[in-house]
N, CA, C and O atoms as a Tinker XYZ file with bonds, in Angstrom:
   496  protein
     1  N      0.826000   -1.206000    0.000000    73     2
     2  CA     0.000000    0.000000    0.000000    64     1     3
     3  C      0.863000    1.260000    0.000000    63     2     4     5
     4  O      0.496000    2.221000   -0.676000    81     3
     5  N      2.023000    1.318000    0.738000    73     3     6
     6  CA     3.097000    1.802000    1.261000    64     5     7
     7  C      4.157000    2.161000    0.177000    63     6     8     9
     8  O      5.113000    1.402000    0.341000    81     7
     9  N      4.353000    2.925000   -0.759000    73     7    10
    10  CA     5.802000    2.954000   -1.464000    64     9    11
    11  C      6.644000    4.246000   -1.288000    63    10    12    13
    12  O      5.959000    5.239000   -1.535000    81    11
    13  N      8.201000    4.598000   -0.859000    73    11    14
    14  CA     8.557000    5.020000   -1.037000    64    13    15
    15  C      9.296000    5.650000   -1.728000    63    14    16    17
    16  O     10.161000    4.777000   -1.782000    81    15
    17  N      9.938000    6.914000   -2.664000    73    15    18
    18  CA    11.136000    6.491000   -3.438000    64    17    19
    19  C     11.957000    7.882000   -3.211000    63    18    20    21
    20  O     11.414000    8.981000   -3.319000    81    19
    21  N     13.153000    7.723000   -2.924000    73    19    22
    22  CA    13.980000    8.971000   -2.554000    64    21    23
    23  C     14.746000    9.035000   -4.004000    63    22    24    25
    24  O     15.161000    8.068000   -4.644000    81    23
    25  N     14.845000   10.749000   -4.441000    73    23    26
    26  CA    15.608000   10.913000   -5.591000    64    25    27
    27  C     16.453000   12.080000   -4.860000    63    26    28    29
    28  O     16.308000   12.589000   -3.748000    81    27
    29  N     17.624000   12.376000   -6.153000    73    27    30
    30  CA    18.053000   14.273000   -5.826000    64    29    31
    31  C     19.517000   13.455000   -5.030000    63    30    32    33
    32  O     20.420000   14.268000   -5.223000    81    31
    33  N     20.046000   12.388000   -4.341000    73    31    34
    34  CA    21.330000   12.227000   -4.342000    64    33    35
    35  C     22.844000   12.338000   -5.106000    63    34    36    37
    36  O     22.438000   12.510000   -6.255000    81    35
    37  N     23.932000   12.347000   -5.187000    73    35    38
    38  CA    24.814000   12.901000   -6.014000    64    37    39
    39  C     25.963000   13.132000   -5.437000    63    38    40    41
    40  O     26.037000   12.804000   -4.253000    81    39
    41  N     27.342000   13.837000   -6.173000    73    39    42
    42  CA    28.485000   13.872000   -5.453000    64    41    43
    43  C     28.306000   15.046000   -5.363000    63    42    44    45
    44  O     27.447000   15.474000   -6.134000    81    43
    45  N     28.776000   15.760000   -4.723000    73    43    46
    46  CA    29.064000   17.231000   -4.342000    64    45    47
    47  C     30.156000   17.280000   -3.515000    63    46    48    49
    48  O     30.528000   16.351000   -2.798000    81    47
    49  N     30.928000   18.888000   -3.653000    73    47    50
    50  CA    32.069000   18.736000   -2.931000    64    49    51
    51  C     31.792000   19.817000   -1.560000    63    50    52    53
    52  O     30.771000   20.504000   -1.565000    81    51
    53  N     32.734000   19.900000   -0.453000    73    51    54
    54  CA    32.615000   20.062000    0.726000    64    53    55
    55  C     32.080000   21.278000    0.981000    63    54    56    57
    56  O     32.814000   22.137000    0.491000    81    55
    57  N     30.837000   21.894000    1.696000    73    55    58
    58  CA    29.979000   23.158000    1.635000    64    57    59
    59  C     29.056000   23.078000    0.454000    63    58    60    61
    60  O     28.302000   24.050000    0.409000    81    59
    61  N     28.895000   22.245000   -0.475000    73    59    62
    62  CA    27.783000   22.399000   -1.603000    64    61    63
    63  C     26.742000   21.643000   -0.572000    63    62    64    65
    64  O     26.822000   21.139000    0.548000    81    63
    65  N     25.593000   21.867000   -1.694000    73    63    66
    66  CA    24.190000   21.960000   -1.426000    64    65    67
    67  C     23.622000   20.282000   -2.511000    63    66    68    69
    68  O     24.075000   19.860000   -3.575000    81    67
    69  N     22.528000   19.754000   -1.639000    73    67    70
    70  CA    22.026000   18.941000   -2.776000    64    69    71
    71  C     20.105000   18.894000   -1.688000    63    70    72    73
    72  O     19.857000   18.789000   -0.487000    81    71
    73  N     19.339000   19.015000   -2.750000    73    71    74
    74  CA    17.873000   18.746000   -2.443000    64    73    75
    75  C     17.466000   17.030000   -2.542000    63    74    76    77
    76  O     17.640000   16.496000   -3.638000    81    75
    77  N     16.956000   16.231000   -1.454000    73    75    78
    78  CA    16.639000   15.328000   -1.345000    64    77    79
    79  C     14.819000   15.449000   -1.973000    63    78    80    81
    80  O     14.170000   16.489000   -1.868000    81    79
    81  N     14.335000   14.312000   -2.525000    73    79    82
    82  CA    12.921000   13.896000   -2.335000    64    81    83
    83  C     12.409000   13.006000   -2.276000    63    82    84    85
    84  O     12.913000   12.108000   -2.952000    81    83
    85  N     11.136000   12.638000   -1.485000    73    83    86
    86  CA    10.886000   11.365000   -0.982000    64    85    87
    87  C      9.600000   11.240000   -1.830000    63    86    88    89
    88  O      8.800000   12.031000   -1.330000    81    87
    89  N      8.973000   10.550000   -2.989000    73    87    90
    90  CA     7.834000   10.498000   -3.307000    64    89    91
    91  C      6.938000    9.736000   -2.917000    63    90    92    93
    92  O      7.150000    8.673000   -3.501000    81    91
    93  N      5.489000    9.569000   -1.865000    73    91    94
    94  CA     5.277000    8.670000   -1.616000    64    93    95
    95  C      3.953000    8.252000   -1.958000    63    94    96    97
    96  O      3.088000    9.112000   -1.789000    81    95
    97  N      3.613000    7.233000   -2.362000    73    95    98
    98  CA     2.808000    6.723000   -2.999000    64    97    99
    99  C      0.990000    6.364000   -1.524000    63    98   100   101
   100  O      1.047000    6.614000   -0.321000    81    99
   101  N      0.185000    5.989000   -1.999000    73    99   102
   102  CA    -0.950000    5.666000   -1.505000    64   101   103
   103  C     -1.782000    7.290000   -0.716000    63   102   104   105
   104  O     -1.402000    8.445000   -0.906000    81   103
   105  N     -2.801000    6.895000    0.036000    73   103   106
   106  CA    -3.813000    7.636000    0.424000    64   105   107
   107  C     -3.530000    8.425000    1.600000    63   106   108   109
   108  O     -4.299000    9.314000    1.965000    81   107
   109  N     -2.608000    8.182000    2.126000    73   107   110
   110  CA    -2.360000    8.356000    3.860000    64   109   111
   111  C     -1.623000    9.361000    4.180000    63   110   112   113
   112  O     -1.715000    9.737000    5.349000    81   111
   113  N     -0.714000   10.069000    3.295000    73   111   114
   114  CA     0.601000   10.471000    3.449000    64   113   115
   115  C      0.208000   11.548000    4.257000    63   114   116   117
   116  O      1.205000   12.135000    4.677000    81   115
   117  N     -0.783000   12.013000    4.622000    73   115   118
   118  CA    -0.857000   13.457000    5.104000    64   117   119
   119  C     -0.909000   12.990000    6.699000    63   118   120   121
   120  O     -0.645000   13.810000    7.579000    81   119
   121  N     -1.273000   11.604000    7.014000    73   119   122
   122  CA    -1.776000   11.164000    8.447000    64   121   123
   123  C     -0.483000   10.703000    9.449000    63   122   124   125
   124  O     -0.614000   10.336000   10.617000    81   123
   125  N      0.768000   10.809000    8.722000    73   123   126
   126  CA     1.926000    9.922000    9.034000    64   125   127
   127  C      3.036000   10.632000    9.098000    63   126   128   129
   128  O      3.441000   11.080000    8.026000    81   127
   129  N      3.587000   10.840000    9.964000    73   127   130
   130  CA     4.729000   11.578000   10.725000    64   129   131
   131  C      6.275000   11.013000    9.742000    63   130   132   133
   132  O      6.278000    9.791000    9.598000    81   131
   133  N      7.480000   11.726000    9.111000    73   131   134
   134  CA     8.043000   11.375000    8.272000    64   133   135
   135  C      9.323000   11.513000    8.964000    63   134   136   137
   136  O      9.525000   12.215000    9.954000    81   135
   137  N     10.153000   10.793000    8.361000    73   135   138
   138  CA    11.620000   11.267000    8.829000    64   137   139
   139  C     12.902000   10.802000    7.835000    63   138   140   141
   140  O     12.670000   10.037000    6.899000    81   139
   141  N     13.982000   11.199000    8.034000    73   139   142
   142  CA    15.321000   10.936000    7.202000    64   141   143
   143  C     15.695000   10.486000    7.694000    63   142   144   145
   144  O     15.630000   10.931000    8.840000    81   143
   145  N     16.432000    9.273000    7.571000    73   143   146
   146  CA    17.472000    8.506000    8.061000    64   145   147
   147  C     19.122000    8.425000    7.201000    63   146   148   149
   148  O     19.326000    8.918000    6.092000    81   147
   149  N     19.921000    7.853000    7.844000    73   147   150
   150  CA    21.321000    7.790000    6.954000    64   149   151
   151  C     22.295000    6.427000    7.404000    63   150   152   153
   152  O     22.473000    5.808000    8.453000    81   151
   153  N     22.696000    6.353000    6.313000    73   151   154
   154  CA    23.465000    5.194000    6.457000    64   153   155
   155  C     24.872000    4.828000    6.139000    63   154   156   157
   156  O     24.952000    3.948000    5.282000    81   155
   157  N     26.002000    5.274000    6.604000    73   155   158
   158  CA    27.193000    5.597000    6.071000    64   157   159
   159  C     28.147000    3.870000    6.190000    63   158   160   161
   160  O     27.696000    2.895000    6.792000    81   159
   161  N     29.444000    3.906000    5.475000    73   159   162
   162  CA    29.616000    2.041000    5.245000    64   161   163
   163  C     30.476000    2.288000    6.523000    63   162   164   165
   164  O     31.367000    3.067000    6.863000    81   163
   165  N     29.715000    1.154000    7.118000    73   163   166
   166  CA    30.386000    0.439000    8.184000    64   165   167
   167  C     29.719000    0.886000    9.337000    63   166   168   169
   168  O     30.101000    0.689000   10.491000    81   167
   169  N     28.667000    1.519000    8.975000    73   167   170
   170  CA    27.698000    1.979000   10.727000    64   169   171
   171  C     26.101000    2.179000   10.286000    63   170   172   173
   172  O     25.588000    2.295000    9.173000    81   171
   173  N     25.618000    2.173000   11.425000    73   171   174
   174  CA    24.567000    1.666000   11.526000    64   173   175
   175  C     23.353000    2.982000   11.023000    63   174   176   177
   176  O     23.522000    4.164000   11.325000    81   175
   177  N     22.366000    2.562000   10.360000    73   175   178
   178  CA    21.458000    3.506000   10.404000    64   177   179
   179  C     21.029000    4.850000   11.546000    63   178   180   181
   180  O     20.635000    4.787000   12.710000    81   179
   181  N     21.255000    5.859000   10.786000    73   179   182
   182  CA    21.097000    6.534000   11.991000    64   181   183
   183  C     19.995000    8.210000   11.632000    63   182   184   185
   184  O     19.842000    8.809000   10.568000    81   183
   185  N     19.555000    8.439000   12.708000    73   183   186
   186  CA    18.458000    9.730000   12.472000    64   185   187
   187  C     19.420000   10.562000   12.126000    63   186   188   189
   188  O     20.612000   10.795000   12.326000    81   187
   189  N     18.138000   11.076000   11.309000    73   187   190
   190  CA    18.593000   12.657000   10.608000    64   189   191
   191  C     17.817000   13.735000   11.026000    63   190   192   193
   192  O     18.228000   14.584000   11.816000    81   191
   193  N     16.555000   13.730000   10.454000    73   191   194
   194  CA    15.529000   14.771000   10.706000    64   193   195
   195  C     14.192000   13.752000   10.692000    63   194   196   197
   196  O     14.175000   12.628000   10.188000    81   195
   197  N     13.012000   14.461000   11.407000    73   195   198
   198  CA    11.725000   13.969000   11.257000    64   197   199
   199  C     10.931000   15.718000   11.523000    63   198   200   201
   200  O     11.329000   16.790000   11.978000    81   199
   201  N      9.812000   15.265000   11.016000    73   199   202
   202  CA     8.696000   16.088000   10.375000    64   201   203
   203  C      6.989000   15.826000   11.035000    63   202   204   205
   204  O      6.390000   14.863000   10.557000    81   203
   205  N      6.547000   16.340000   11.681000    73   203   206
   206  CA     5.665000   15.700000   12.265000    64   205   207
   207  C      4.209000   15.679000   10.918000    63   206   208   209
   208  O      4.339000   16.244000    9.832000    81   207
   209  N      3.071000   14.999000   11.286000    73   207   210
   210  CA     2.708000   14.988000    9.792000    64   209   211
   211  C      1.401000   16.346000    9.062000    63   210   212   213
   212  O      0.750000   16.217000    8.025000    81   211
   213  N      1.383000   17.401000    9.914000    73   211   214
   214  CA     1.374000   18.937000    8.967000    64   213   215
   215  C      2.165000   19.654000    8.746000    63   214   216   217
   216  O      2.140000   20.668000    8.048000    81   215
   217  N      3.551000   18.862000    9.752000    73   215   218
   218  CA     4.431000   20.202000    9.354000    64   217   219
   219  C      4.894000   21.145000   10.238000    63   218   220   221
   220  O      5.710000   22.056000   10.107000    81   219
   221  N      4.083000   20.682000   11.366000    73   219   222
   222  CA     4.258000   21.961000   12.563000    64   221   223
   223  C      5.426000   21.885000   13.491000    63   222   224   225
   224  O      6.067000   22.651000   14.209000    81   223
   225  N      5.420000   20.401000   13.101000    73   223   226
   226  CA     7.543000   20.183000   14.108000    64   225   227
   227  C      8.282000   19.497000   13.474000    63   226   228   229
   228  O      7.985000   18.478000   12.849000    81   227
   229  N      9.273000   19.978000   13.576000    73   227   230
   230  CA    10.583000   19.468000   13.055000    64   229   231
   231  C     11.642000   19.294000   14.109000    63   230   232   233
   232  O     11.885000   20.090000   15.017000    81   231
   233  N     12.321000   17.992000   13.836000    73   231   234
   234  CA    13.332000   17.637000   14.737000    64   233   235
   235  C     14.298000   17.612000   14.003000    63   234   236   237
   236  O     14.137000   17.667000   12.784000    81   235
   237  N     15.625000   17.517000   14.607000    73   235   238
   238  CA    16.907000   17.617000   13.629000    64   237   239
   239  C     17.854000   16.857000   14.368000    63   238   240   241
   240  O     17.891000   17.301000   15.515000    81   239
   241  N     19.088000   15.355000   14.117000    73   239   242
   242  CA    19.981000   15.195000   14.688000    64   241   243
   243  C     20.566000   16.476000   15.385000    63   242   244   245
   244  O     20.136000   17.583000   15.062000    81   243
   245  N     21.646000   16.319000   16.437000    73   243   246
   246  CA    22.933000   17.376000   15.993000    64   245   247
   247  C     23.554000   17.576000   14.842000    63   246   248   249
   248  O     23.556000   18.525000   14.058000    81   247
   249  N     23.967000   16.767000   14.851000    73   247   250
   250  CA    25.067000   16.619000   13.795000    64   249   251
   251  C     24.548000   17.653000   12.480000    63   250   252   253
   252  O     25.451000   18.087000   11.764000    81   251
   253  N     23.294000   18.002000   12.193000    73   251   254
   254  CA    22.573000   18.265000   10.650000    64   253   255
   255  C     21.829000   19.637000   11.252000    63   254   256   257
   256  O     21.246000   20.402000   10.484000    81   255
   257  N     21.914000   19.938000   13.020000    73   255   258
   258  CA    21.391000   21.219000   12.936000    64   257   259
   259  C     21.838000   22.687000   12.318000    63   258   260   261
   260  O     22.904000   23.067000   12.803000    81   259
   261  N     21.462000   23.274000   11.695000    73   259   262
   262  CA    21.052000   24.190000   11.181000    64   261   263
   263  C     21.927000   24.386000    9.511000    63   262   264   265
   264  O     22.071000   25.373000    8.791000    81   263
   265  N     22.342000   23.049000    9.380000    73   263   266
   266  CA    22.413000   22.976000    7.973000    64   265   267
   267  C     21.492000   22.065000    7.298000    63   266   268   269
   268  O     21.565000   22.354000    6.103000    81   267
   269  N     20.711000   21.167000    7.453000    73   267   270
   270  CA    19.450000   20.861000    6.991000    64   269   271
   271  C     18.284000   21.264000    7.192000    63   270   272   273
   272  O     18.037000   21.948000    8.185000    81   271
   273  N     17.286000   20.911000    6.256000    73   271   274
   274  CA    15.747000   21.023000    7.070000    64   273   275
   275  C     15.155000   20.534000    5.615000    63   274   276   277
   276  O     15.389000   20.651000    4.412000    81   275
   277  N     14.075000   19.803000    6.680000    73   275   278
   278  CA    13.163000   19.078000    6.415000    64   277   279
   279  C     11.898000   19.465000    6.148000    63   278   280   281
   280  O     11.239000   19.699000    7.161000    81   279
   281  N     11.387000   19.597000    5.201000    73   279   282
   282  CA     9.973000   19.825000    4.830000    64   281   283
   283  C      8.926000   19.110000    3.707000    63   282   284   285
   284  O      9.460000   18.679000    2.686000    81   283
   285  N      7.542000   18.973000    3.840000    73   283   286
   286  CA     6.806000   18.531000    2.892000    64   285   287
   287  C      5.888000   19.227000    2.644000    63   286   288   289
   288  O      5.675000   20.342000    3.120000    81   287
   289  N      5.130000   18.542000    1.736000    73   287   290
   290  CA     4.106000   19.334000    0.616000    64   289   291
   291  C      3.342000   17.717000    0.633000    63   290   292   293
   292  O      3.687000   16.624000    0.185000    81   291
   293  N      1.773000   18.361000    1.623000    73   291   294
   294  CA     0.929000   17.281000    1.748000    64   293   295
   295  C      0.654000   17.352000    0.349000    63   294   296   297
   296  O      1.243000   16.424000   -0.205000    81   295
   297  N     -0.069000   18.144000   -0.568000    73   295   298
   298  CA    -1.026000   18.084000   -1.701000    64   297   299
   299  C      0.360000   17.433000   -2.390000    63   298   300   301
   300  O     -0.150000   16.729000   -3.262000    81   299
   301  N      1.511000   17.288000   -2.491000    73   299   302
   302  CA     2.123000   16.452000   -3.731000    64   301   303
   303  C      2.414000   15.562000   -3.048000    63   302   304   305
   304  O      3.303000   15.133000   -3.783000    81   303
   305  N      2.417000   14.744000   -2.043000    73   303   306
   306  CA     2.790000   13.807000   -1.154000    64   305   307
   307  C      4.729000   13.541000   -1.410000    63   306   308   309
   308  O      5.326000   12.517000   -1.739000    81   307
   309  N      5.168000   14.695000   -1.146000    73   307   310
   310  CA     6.134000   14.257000   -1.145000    64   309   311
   311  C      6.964000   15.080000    0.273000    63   310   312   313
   312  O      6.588000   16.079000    0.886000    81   311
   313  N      8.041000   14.339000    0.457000    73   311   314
   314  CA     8.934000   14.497000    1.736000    64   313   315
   315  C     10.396000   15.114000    0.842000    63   314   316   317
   316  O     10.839000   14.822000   -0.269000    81   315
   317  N     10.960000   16.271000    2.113000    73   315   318
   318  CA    11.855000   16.837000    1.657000    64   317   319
   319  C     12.722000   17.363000    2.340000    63   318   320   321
   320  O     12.490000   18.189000    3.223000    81   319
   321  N     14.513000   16.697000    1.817000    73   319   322
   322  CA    15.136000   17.390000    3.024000    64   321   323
   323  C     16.639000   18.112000    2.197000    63   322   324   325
   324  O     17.447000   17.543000    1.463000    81   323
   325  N     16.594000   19.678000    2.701000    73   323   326
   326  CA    17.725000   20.128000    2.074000    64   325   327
   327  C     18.939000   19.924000    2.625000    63   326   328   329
   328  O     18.755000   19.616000    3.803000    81   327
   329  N     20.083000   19.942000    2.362000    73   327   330
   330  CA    21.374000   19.644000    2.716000    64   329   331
   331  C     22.273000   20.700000    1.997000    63   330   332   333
   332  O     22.799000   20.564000    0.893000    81   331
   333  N     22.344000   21.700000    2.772000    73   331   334
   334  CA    23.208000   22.396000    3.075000    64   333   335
   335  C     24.889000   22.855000    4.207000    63   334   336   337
   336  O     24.911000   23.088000    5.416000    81   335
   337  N     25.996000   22.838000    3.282000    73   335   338
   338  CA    27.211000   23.343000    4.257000    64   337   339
   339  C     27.362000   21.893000    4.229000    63   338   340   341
   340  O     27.010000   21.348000    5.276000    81   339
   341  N     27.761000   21.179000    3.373000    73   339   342
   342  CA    27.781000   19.564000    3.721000    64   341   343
   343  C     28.842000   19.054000    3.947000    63   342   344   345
   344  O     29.400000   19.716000    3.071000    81   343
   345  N     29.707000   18.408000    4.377000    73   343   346
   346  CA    30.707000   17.673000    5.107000    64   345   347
   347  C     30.836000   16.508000    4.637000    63   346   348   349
   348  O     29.895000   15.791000    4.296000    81   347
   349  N     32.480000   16.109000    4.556000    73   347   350
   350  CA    32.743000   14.728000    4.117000    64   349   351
   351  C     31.919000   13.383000    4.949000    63   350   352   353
   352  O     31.573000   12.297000    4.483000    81   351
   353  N     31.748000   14.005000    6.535000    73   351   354
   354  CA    31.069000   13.145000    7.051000    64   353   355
   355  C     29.546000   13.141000    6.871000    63   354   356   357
   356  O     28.974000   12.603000    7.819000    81   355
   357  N     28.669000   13.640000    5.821000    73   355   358
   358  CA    27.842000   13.223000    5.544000    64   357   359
   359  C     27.458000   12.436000    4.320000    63   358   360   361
   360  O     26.320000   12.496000    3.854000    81   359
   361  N     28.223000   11.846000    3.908000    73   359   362
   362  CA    28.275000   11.114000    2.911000    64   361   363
   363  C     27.682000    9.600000    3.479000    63   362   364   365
   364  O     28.239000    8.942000    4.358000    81   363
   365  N     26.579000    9.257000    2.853000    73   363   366
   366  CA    25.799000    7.978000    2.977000    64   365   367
   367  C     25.031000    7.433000    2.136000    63   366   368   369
   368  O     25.103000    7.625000    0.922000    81   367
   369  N     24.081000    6.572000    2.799000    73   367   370
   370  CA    22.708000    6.877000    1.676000    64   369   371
   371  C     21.456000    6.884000    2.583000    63   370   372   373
   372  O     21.085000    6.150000    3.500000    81   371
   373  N     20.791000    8.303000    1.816000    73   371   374
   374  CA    20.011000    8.569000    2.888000    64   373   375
   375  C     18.522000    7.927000    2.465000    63   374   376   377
   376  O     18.177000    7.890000    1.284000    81   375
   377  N     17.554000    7.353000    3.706000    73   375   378
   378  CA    16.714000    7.059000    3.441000    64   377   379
   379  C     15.219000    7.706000    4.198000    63   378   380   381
   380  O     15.154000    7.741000    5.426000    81   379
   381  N     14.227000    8.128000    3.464000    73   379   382
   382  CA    13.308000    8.119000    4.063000    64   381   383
   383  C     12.066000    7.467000    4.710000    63   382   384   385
   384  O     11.958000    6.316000    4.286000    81   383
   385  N     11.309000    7.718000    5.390000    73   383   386
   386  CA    10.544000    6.627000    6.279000    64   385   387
   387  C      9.380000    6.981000    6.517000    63   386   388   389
   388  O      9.301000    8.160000    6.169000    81   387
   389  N      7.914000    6.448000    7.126000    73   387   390
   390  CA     6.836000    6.679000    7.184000    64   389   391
   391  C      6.558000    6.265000    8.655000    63   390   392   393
   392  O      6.903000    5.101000    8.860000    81   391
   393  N      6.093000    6.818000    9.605000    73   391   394
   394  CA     5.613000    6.593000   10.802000    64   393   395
   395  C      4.346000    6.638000   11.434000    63   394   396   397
   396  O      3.533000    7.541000   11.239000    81   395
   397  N      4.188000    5.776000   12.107000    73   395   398
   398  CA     2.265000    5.503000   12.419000    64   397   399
   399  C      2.328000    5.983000   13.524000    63   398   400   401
   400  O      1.255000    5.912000   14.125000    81   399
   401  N      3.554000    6.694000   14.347000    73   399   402
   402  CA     2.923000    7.401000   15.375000    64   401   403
   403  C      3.212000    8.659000   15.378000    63   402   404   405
   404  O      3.867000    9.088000   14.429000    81   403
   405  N      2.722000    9.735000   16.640000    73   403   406
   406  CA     2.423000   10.924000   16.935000    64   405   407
   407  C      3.903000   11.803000   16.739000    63   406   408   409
   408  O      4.891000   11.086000   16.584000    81   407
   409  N      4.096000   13.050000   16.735000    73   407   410
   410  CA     5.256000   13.739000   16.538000    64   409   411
   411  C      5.922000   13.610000   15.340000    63   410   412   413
   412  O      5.562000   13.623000   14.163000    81   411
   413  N      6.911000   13.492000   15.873000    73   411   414
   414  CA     8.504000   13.534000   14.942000    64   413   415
   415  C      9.079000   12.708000   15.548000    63   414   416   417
   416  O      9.526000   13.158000   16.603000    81   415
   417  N      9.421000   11.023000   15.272000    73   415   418
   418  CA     9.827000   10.375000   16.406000    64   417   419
   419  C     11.352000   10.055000   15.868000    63   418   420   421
   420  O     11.470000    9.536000   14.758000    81   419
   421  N     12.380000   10.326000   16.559000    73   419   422
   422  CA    14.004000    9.894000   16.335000    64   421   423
   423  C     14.153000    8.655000   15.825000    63   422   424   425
   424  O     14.806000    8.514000   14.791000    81   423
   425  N     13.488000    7.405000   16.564000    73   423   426
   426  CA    14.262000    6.411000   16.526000    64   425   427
   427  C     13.735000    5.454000   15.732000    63   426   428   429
   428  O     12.531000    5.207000   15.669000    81   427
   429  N     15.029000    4.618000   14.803000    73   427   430
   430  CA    14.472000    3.486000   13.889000    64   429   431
   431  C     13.223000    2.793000   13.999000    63   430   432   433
   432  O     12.361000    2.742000   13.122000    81   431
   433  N     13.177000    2.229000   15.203000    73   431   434
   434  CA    11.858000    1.367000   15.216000    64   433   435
   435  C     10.451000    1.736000   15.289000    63   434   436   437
   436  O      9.403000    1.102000   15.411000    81   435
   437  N     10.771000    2.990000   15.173000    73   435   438
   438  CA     8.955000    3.541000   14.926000    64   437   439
   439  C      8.396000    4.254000   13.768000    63   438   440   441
   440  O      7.308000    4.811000   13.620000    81   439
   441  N      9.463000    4.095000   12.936000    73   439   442
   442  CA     8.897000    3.992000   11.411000    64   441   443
   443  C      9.103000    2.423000   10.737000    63   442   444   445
   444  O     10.007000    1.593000   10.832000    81   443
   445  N      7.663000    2.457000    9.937000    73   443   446
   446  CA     7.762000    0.666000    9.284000    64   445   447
   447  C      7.307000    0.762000    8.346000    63   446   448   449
   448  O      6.520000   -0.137000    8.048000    81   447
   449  N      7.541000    1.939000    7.299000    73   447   450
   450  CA     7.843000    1.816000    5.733000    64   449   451
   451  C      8.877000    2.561000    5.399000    63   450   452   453
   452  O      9.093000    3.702000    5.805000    81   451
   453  N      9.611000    1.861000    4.567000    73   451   454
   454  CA    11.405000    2.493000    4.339000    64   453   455
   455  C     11.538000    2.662000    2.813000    63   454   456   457
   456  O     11.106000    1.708000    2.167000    81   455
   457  N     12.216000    4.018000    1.888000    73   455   458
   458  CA    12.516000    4.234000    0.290000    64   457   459
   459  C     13.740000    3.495000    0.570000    63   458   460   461
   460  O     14.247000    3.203000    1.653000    81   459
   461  N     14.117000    3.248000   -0.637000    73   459   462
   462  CA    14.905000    2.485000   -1.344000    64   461   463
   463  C     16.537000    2.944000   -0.836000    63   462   464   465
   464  O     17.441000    2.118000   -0.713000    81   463
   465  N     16.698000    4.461000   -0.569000    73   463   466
   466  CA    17.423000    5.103000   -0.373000    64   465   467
   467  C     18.248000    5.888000   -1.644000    63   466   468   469
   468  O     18.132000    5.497000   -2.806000    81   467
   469  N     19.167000    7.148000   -1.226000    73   467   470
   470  CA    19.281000    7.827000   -2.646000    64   469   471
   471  C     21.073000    7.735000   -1.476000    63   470   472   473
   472  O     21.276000    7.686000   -0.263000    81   471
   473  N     22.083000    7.758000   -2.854000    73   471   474
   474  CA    23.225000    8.432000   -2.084000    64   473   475
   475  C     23.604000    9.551000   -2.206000    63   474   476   477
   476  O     23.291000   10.047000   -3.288000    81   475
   477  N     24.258000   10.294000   -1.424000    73   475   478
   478  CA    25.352000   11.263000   -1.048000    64   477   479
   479  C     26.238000   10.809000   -1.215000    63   478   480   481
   480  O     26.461000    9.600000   -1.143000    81   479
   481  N     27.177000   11.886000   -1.556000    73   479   482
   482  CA    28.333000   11.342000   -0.978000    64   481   483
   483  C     29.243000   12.924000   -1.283000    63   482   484   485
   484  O     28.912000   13.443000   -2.349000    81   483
   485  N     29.981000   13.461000   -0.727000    73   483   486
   486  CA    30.394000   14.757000   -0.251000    64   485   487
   487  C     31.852000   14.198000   -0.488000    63   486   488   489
   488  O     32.216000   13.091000   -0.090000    81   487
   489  N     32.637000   15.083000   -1.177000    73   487   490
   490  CA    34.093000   15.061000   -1.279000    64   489   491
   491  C     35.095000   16.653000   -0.910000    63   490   492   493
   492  O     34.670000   17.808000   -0.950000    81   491
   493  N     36.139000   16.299000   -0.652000    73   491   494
   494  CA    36.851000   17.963000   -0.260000    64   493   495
   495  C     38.141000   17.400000   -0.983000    63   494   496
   496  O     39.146000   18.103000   -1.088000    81   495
């Protein structure tokens, strides 16, 4: 019922900019709290940003405060996160997620539909 698909990944070099998007498919998208995740080689999935599902909160790792942000557009059902001032250490592949509960929730296990993922990858 559930599909995700993240586009807009790419190389960029250290301080460039790249726009993420999450397109998501079915009826619901407006009812379901969203978030970014990342996945760099050799460690474990980890939060990025979440979005609560109008829009009214946004959470942000450290690591990504005040050079990302996260936003959507209920009427196109899509999820969106900019990446700005970017760092070799953000190079991964980032994925987005769908959540059945309340807020903006941090942690892996409370989102249970996952995109495919798009990469980054940041060079200096």
């Amino acid at each position: 019922q559930v599909q995700l698909v993240e586009s807009g990944g790419g190389l960029v070099q250290a301080g460039g900019s790249l726009r993420l998007s999450c397109a998501a498919s079915g009826r619901t998208f407006s009812s379901h709290a969203m978030g970014w995740f990342r996945q760099a080689p050799g460690k474990e999935r980890e939060f990025v940003a979440a979005i609560s599902r109008s829009g009214d909160n946004t959470v942000y790792a450290d690591s990504v405060k005040g050079r990302f942000t996260i936003s959507r557009d209920n009427a196109k059902n899509t999820l969106y996160l900019q990446l700005n001032s970017l760092k070799p250490e953000d190079t991964a592949v980032y994925y987005c997620a769908r959540s059945d509960y309340e807020g903006s929730p941090r942690v892996k296990v409370l989102y249970n539909y996952w995109g495919q993922g798009t990469q980054v990858t940041v060079s200096s």
